[in-house]
Coordinates of C-alpha atoms (C1' of nucleotides) in Angstrom, one line a residue:
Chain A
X1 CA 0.0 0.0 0.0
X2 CA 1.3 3.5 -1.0
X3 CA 2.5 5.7 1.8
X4 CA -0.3 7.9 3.2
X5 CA 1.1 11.3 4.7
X6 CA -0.9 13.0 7.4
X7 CA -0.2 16.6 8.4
X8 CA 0.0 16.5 12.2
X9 CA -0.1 20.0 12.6
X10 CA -2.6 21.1 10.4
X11 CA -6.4 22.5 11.4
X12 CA -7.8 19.2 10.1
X13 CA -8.3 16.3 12.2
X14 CA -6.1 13.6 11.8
X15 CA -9.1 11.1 11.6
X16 CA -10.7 13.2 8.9
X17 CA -7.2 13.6 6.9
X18 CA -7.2 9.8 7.2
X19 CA -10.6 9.2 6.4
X20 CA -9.9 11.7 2.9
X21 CA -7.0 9.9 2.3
X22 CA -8.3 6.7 1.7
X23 CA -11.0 7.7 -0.4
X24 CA -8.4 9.3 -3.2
X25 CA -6.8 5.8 -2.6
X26 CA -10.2 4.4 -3.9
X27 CA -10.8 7.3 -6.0
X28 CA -7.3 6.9 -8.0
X29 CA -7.8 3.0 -7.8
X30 CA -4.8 2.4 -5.6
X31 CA -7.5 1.0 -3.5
X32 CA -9.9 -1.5 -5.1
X33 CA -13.5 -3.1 -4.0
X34 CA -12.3 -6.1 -1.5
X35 CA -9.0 -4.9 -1.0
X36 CA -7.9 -5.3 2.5
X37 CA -6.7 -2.5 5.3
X38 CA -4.6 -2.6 8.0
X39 CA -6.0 -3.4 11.6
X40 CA -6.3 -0.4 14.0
X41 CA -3.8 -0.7 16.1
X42 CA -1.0 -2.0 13.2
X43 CA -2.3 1.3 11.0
X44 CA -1.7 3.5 14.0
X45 CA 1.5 2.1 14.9
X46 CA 2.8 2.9 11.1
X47 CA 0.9 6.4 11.4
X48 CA 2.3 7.2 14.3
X49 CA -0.9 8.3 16.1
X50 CA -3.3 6.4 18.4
X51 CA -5.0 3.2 17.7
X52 CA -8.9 5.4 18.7
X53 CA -7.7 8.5 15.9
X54 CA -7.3 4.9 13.1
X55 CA -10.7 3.6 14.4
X56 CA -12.3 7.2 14.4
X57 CA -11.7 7.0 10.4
X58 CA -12.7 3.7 9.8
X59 CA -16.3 4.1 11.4
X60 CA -16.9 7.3 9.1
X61 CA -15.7 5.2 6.0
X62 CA -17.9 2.4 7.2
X63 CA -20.8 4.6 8.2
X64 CA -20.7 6.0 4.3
X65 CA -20.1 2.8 2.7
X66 CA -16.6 2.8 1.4
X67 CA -15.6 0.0 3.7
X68 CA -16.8 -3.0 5.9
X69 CA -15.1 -4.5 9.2
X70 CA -15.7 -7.9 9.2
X71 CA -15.8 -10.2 11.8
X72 CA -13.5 -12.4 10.3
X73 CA -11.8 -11.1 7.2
X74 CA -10.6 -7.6 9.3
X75 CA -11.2 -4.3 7.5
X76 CA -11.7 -4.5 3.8
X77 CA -12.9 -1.5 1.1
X78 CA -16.5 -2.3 0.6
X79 CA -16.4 -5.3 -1.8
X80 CA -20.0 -4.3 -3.0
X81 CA -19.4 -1.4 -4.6
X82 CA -19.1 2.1 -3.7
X83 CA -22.1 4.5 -1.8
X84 CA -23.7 6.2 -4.6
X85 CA -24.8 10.0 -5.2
X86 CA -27.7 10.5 -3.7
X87 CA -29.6 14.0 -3.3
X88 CA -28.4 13.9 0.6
X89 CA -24.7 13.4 -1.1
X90 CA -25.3 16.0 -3.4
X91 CA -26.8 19.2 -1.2
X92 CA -23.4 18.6 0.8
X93 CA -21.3 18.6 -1.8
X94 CA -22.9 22.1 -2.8
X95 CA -22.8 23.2 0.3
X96 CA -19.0 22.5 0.6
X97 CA -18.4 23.8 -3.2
X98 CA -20.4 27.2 -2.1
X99 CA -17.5 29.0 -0.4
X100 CA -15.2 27.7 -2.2
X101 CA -15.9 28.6 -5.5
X102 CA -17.7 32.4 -4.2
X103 CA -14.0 32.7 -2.9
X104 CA -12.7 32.0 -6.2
X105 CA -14.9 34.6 -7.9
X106 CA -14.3 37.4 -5.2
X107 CA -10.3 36.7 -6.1
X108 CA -11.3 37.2 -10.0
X109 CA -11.5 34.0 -11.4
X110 CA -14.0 33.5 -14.2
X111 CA -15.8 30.0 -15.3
X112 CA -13.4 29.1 -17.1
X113 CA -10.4 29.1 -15.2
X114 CA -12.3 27.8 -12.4
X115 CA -13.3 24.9 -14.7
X116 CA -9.5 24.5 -15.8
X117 CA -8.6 23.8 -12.1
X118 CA -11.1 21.5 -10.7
X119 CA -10.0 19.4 -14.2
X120 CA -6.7 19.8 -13.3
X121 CA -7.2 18.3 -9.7
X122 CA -9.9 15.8 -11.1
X123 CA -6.9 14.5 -13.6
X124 CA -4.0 14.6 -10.7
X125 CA -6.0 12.0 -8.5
X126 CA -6.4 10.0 -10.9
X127 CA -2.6 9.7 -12.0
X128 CA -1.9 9.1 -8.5
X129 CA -2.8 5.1 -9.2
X130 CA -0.7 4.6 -12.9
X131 CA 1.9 4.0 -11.4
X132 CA 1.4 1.1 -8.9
X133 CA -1.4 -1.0 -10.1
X134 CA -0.7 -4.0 -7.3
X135 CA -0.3 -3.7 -3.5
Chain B
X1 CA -28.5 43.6 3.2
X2 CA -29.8 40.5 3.0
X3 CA -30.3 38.0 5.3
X4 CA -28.2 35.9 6.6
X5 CA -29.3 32.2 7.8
X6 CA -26.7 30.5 9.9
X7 CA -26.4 26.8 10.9
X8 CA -26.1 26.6 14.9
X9 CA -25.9 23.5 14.8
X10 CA -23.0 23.1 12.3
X11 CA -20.0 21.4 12.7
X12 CA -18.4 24.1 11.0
X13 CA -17.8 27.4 13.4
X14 CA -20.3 30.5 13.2
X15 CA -17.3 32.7 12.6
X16 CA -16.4 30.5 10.0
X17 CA -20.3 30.2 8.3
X18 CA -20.1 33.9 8.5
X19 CA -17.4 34.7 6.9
X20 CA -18.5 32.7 4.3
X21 CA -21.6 34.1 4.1
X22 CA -19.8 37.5 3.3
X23 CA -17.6 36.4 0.7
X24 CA -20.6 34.9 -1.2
X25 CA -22.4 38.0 -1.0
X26 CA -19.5 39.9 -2.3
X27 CA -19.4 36.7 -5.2
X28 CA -22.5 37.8 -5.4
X29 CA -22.6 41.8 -5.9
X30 CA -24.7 42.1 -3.3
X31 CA -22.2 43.6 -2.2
X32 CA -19.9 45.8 -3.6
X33 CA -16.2 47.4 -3.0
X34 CA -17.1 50.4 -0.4
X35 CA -20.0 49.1 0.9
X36 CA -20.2 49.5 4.6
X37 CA -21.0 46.2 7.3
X38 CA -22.9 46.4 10.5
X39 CA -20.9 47.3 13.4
X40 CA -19.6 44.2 15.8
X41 CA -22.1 45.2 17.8
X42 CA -25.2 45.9 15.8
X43 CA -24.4 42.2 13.3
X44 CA -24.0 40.0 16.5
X45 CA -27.4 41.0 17.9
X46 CA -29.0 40.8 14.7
X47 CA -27.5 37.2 13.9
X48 CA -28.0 36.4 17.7
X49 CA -24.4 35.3 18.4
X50 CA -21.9 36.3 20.0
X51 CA -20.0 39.4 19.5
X52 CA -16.5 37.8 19.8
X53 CA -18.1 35.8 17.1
X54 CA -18.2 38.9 14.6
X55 CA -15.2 40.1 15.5
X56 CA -13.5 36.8 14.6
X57 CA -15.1 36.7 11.4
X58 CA -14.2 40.4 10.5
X59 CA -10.6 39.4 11.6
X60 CA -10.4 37.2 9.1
X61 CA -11.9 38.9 6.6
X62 CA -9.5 42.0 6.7
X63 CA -6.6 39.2 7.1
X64 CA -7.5 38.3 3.2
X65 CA -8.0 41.5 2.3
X66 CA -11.5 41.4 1.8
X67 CA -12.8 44.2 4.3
X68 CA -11.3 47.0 5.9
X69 CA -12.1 47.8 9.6
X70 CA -11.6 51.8 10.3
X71 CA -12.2 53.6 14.1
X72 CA -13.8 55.7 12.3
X73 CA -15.8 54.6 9.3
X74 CA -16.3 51.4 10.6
X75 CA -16.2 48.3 8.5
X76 CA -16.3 48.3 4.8
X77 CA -16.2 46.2 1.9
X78 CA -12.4 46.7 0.7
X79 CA -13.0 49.5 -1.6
X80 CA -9.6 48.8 -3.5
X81 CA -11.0 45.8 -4.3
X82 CA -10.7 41.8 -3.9
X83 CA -7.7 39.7 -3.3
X84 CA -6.0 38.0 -6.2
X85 CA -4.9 34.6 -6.9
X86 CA -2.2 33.9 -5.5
X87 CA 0.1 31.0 -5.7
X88 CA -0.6 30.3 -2.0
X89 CA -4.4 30.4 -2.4
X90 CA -4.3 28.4 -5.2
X91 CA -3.0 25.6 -3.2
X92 CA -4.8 26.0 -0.5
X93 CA -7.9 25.6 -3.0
X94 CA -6.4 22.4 -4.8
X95 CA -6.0 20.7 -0.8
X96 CA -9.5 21.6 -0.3
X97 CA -10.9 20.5 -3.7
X98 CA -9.4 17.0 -3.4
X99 CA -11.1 15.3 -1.2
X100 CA -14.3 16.1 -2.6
X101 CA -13.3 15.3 -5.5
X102 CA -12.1 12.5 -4.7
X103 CA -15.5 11.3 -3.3
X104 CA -17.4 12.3 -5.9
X105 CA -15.4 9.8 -8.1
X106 CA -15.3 7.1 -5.6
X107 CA -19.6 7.3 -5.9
X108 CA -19.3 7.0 -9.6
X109 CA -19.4 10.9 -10.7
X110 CA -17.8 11.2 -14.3
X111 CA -16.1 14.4 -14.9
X112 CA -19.1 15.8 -17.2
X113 CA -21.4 15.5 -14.3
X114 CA -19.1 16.5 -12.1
X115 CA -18.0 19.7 -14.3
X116 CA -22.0 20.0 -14.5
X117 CA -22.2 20.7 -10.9
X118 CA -19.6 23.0 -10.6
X119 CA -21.4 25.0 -13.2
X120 CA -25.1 24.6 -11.3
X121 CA -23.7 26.3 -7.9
X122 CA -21.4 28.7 -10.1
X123 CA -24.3 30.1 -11.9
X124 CA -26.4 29.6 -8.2
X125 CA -24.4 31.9 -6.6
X126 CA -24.2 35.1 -9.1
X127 CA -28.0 34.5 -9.4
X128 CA -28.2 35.4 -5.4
X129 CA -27.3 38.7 -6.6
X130 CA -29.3 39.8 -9.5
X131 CA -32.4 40.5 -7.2
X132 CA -31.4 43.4 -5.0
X133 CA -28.7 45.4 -6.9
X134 CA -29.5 47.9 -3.9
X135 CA -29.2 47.1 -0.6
Chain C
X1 CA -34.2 15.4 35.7
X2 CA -35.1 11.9 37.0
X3 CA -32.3 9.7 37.9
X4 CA -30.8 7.5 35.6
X5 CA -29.8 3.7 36.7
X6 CA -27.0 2.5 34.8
X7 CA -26.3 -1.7 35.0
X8 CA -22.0 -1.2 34.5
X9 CA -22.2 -5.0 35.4
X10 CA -24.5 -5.1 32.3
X11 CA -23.6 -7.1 29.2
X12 CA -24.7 -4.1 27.0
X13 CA -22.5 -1.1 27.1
X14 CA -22.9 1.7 29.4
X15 CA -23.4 4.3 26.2
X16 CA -26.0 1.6 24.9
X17 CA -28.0 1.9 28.0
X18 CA -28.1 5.6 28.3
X19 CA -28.8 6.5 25.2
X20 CA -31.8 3.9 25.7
X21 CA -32.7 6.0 28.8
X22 CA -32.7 9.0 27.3
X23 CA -35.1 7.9 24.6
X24 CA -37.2 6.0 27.2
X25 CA -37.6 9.5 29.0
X26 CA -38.6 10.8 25.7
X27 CA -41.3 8.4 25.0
X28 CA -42.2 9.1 28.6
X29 CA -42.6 12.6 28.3
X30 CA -40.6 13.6 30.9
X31 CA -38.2 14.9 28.4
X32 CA -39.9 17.0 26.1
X33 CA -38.4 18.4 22.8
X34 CA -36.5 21.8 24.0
X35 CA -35.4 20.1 27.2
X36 CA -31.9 20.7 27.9
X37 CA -29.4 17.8 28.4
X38 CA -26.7 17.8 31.0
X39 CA -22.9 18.9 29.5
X40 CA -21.2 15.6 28.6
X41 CA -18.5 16.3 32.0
X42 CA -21.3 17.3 34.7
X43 CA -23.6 14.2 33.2
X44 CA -20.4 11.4 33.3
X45 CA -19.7 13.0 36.6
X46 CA -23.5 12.3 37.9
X47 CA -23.7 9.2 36.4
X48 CA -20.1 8.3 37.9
X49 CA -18.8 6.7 34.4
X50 CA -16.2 8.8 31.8
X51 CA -16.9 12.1 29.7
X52 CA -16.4 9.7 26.3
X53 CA -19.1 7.5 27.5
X54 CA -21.6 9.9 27.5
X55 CA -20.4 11.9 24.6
X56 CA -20.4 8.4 22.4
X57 CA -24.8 8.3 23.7
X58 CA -25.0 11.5 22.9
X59 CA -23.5 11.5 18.7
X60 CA -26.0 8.2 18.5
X61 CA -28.6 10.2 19.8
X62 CA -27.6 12.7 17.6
X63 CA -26.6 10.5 14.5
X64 CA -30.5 9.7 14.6
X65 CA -32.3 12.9 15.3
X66 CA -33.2 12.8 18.9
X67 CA -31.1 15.8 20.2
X68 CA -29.1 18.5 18.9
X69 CA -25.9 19.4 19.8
X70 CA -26.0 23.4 20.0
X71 CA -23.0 25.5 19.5
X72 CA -24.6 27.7 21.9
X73 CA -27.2 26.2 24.0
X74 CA -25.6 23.4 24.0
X75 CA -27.5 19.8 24.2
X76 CA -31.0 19.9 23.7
X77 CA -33.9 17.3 22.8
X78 CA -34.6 17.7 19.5
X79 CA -36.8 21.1 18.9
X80 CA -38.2 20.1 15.3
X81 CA -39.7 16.8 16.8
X82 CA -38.4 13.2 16.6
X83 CA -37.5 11.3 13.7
X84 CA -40.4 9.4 12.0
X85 CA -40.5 5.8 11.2
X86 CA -39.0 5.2 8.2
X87 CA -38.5 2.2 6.0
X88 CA -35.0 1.8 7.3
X89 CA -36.5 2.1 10.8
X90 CA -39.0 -0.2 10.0
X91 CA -36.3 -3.2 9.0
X92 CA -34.5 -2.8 11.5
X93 CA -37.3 -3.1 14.2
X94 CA -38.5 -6.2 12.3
X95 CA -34.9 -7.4 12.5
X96 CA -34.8 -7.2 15.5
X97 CA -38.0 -8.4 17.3
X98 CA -38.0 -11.7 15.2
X99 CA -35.8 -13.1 17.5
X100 CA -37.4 -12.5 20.7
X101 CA -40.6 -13.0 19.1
X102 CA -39.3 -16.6 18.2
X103 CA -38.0 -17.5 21.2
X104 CA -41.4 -16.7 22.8
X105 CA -43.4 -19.1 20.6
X106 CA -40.5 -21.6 20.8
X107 CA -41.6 -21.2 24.6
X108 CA -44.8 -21.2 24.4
X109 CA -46.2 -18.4 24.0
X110 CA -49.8 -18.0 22.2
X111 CA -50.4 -14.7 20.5
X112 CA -52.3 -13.3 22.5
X113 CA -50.3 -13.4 25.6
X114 CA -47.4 -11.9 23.6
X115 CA -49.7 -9.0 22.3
X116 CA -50.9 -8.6 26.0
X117 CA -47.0 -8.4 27.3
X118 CA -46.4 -6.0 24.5
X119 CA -49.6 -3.8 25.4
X120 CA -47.8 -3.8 29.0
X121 CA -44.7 -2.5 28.6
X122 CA -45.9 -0.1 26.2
X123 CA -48.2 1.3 29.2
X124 CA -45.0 0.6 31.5
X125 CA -43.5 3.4 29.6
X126 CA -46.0 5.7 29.0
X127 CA -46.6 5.3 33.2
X128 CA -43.2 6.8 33.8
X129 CA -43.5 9.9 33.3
X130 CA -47.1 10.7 34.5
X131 CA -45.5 11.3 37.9
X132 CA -43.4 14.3 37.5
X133 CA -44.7 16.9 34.6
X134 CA -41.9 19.0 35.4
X135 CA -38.6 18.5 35.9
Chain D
X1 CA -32.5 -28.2 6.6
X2 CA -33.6 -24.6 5.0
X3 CA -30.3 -22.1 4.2
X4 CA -28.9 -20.1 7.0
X5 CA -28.0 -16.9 6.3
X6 CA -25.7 -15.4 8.7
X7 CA -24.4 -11.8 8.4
X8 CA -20.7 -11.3 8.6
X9 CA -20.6 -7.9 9.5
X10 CA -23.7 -7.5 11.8
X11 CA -22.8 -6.0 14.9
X12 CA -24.2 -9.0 17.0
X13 CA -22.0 -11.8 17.3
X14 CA -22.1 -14.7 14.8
X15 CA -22.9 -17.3 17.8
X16 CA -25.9 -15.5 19.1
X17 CA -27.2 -14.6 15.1
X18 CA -26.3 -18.6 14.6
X19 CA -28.5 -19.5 17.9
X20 CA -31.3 -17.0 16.8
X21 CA -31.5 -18.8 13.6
X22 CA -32.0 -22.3 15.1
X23 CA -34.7 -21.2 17.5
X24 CA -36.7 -19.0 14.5
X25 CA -36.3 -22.4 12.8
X26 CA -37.9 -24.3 15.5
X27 CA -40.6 -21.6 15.9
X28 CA -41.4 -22.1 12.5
X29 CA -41.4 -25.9 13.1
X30 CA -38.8 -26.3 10.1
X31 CA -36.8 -27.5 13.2
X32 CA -39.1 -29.9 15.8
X33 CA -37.9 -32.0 18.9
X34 CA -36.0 -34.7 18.1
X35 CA -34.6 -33.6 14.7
X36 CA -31.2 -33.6 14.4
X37 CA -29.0 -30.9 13.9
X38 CA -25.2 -31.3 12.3
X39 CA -22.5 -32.1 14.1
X40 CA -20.1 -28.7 15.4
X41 CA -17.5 -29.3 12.7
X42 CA -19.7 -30.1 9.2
X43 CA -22.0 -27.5 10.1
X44 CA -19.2 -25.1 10.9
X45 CA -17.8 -25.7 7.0
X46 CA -21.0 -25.5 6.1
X47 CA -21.5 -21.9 7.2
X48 CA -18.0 -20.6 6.5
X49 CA -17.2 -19.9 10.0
X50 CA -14.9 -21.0 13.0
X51 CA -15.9 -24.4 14.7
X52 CA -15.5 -22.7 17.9
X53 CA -18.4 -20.1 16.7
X54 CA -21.2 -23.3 16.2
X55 CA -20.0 -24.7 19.4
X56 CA -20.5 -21.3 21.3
X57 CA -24.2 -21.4 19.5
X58 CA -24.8 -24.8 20.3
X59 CA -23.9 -24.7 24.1
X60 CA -26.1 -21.5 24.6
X61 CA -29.0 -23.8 23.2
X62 CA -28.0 -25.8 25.4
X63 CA -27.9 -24.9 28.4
X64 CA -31.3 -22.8 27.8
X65 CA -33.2 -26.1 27.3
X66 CA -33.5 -25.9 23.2
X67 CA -31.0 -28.8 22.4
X68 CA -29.1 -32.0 23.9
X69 CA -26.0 -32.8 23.3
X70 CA -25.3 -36.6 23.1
X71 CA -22.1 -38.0 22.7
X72 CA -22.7 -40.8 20.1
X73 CA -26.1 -39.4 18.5
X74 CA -25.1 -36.2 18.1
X75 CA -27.0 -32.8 18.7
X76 CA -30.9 -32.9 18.5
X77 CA -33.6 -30.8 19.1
X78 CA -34.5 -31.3 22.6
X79 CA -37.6 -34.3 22.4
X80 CA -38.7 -34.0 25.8
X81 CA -39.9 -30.2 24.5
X82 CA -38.9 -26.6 24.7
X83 CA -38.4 -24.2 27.8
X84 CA -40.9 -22.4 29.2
X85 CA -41.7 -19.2 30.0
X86 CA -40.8 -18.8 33.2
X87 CA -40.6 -15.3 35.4
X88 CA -36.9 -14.9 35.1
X89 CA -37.3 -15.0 31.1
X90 CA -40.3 -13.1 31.0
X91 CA -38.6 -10.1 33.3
X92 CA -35.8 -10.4 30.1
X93 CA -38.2 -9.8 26.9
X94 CA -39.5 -7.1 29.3
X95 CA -36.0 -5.6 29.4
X96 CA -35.3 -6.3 25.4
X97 CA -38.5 -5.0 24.6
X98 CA -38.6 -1.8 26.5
X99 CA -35.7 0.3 24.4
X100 CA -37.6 -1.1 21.2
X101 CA -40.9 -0.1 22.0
X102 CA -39.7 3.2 23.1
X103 CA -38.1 4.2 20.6
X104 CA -41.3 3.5 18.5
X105 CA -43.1 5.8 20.5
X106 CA -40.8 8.5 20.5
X107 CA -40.8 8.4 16.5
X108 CA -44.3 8.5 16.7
X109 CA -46.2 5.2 16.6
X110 CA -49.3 4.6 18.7
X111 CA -50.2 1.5 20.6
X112 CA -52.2 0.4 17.2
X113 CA -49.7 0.3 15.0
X114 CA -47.3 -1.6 17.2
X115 CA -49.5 -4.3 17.7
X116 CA -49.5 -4.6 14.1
X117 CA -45.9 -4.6 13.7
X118 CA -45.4 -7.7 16.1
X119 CA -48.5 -9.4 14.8
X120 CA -46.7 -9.1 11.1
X121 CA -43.6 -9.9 12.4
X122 CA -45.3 -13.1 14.5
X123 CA -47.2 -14.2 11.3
X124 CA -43.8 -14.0 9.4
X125 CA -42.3 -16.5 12.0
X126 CA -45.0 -18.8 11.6
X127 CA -45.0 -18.5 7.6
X128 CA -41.6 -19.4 7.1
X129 CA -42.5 -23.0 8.0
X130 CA -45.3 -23.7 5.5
X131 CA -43.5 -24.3 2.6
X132 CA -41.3 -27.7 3.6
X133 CA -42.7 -29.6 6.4
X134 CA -40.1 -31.9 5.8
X135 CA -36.3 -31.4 5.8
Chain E
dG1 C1' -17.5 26.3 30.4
dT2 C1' -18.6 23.6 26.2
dG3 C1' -17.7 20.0 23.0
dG4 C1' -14.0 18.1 19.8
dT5 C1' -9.8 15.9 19.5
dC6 C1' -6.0 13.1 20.9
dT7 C1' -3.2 10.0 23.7
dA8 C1' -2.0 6.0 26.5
dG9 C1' -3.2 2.1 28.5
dA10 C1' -6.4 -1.4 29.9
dC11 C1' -9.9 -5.3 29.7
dC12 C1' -13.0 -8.0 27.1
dA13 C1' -15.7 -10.5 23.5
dC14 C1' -15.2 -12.7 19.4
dT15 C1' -13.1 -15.7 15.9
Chain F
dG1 C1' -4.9 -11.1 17.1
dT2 C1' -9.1 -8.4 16.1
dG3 C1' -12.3 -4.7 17.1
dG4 C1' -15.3 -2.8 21.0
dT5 C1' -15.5 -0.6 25.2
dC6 C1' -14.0 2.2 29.0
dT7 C1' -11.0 5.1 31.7
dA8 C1' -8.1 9.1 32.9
dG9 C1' -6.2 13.0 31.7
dA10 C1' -4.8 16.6 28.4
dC11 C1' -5.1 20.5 25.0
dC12 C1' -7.7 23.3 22.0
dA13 C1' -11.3 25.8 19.5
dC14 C1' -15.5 27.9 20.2
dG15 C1' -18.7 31.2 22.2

DNA sequence: GTGGTCTAGACCACT
DNA sequence: GTGGTCTAGACCACG
């Protein structure tokens, strides 16, 4: 598994930094339906951080859907697919873009430039998988 | 002005909502470089909050550049205009975009939809201004 | 507030329980929607169990509607009412009563004694909080 | 013997799902006294799970009165018939049933619709019977 | 003073 | 060995 990088210091909980961090592993198929995750207390260890900051993560990604903990197999990226977009999904996700993109236009970005970047950061998660297809 | 609605119950701070809240109405043009805010004071009882609350948000709002807070005139929308683009916003943006992005993919969002939706709260968020020109 | 018995020798965890109290005095009416919940450090301390133990009751009471968790006012029963019973709800409820259910037939039990032991607890409940309006 | 479908990443434990499953079975008379049920280790490969799991199942029936446990002819049914209802179990469901029913209530359903519920949930037991009498 | 986060360390139930 | 639960104690952001 690829080195995930969590910024100790910044504003952003660690368990949310964790919890984003292994959905771009899924997002940029570094992560796949099935595949396996470390145990709490083994994932902390390599973190650095606590064993309750690992679990913390994994609830949220198993309250939304992106993984299971299984009684038997461990941990595993939710072998049945992914959560879909539903309109709860979506009236966050405009909530969230809201500010960010009003920002943008206060700073004097028009449509298209915004468009250029979120392509630009849609296209860079992606590449982030090319390179390592196994494990 | 128009009002604003915020979210007490939020995860995200007041000060934060608020400031937020500001920037899209300057996205907006609802207001407009020169135009005057509500005292500390006056704002927090209006909102209902604290006034700390204000004063954070103004804080950080003059910190960007996108108000000025004068003894005497009081607070106005920075009349010299907006910040730019800078290099450091820009990467700020690109760390906040991610994992949403990211998401989005993960629940099976192609970039057309996804570039679709950008658009809808784009154009959502000029439209909150073309109502009240005046204020 | 009326006291709250916890069972810490119970084989259901202590957040289980209270969170099951709290929805008991709910369904009681001696908690009405508005009512203001201890702070998560004076309740642990009345209860004599840790601050985390009653902040992990209070996110599943939260998670599901029953309270909010006020920047300001802090805890509160849920103002806009309780959550209905939705389909989801409904499953679950199923899922769980089949097995008790069975286990009384497996015993014994005709339908109509089961219906009457239903009817009682339900008055059981409704009983609790016809003693004390206020609180 | 009718499939038994046991769910890996429930929260309640795969001995106590396993148990529930046998006693809805003999609620449903798929399962009556004397039949035999299969021995620890076949039934454990036949349900994918750890021969310690079916033996923790097994010994709960047990010891409740549902099942013998005979050296040479294996595990039955129990012939001489099922537990009763005795005080200290009915003082149990009481306890089970109290969270469930007031949670109901809190979400808004009367005494009516309750009785419904169980009554669907009681047919349900009885139906899954019907189809093979024979096993 | 409030909840949110994090740590360290412990016990237990489950498989 | 796994996750689940609980404790004690600490720091911080928020209001």
């Amino acid at each position: 598994m690829v080195i995930i990088s969590l910024d100790l210091q910044s504003e952003s909980p660690i368990y949310i930094q964790l919890r984003n961090k292994i959905i771009e592993g899924i997002a940029s198929k570094q992560l796949r339906p099935g595949d396996p995750l470390p145990s709490v207390r083994t994932f902390a260890q390599d973190l650095g951080v606590n064993m309750h900051t690992v679990n913390k993560a994994y609830q949220l990604l198993k309250q939304d859907g992106f993984i299971q903990i299984h009684r038997q197999k461990g941990v595993v990226i939710n072998p049945d697919g992914m959560p879909s977009v539903d309109g709860n999904y979506l009236a966050n996700v405009r909530e969230n873009l809201r500010p960010v993109i009003s920002e943008s236009v206060c700073r004097g970005m028009n449509k298209e430039e915004l468009m250029k970047l979120i392509q630009e950061v849609y296209e860079e998660i992606q590449k982030g998988g090319e390179h390592d297809d196994l494990h």
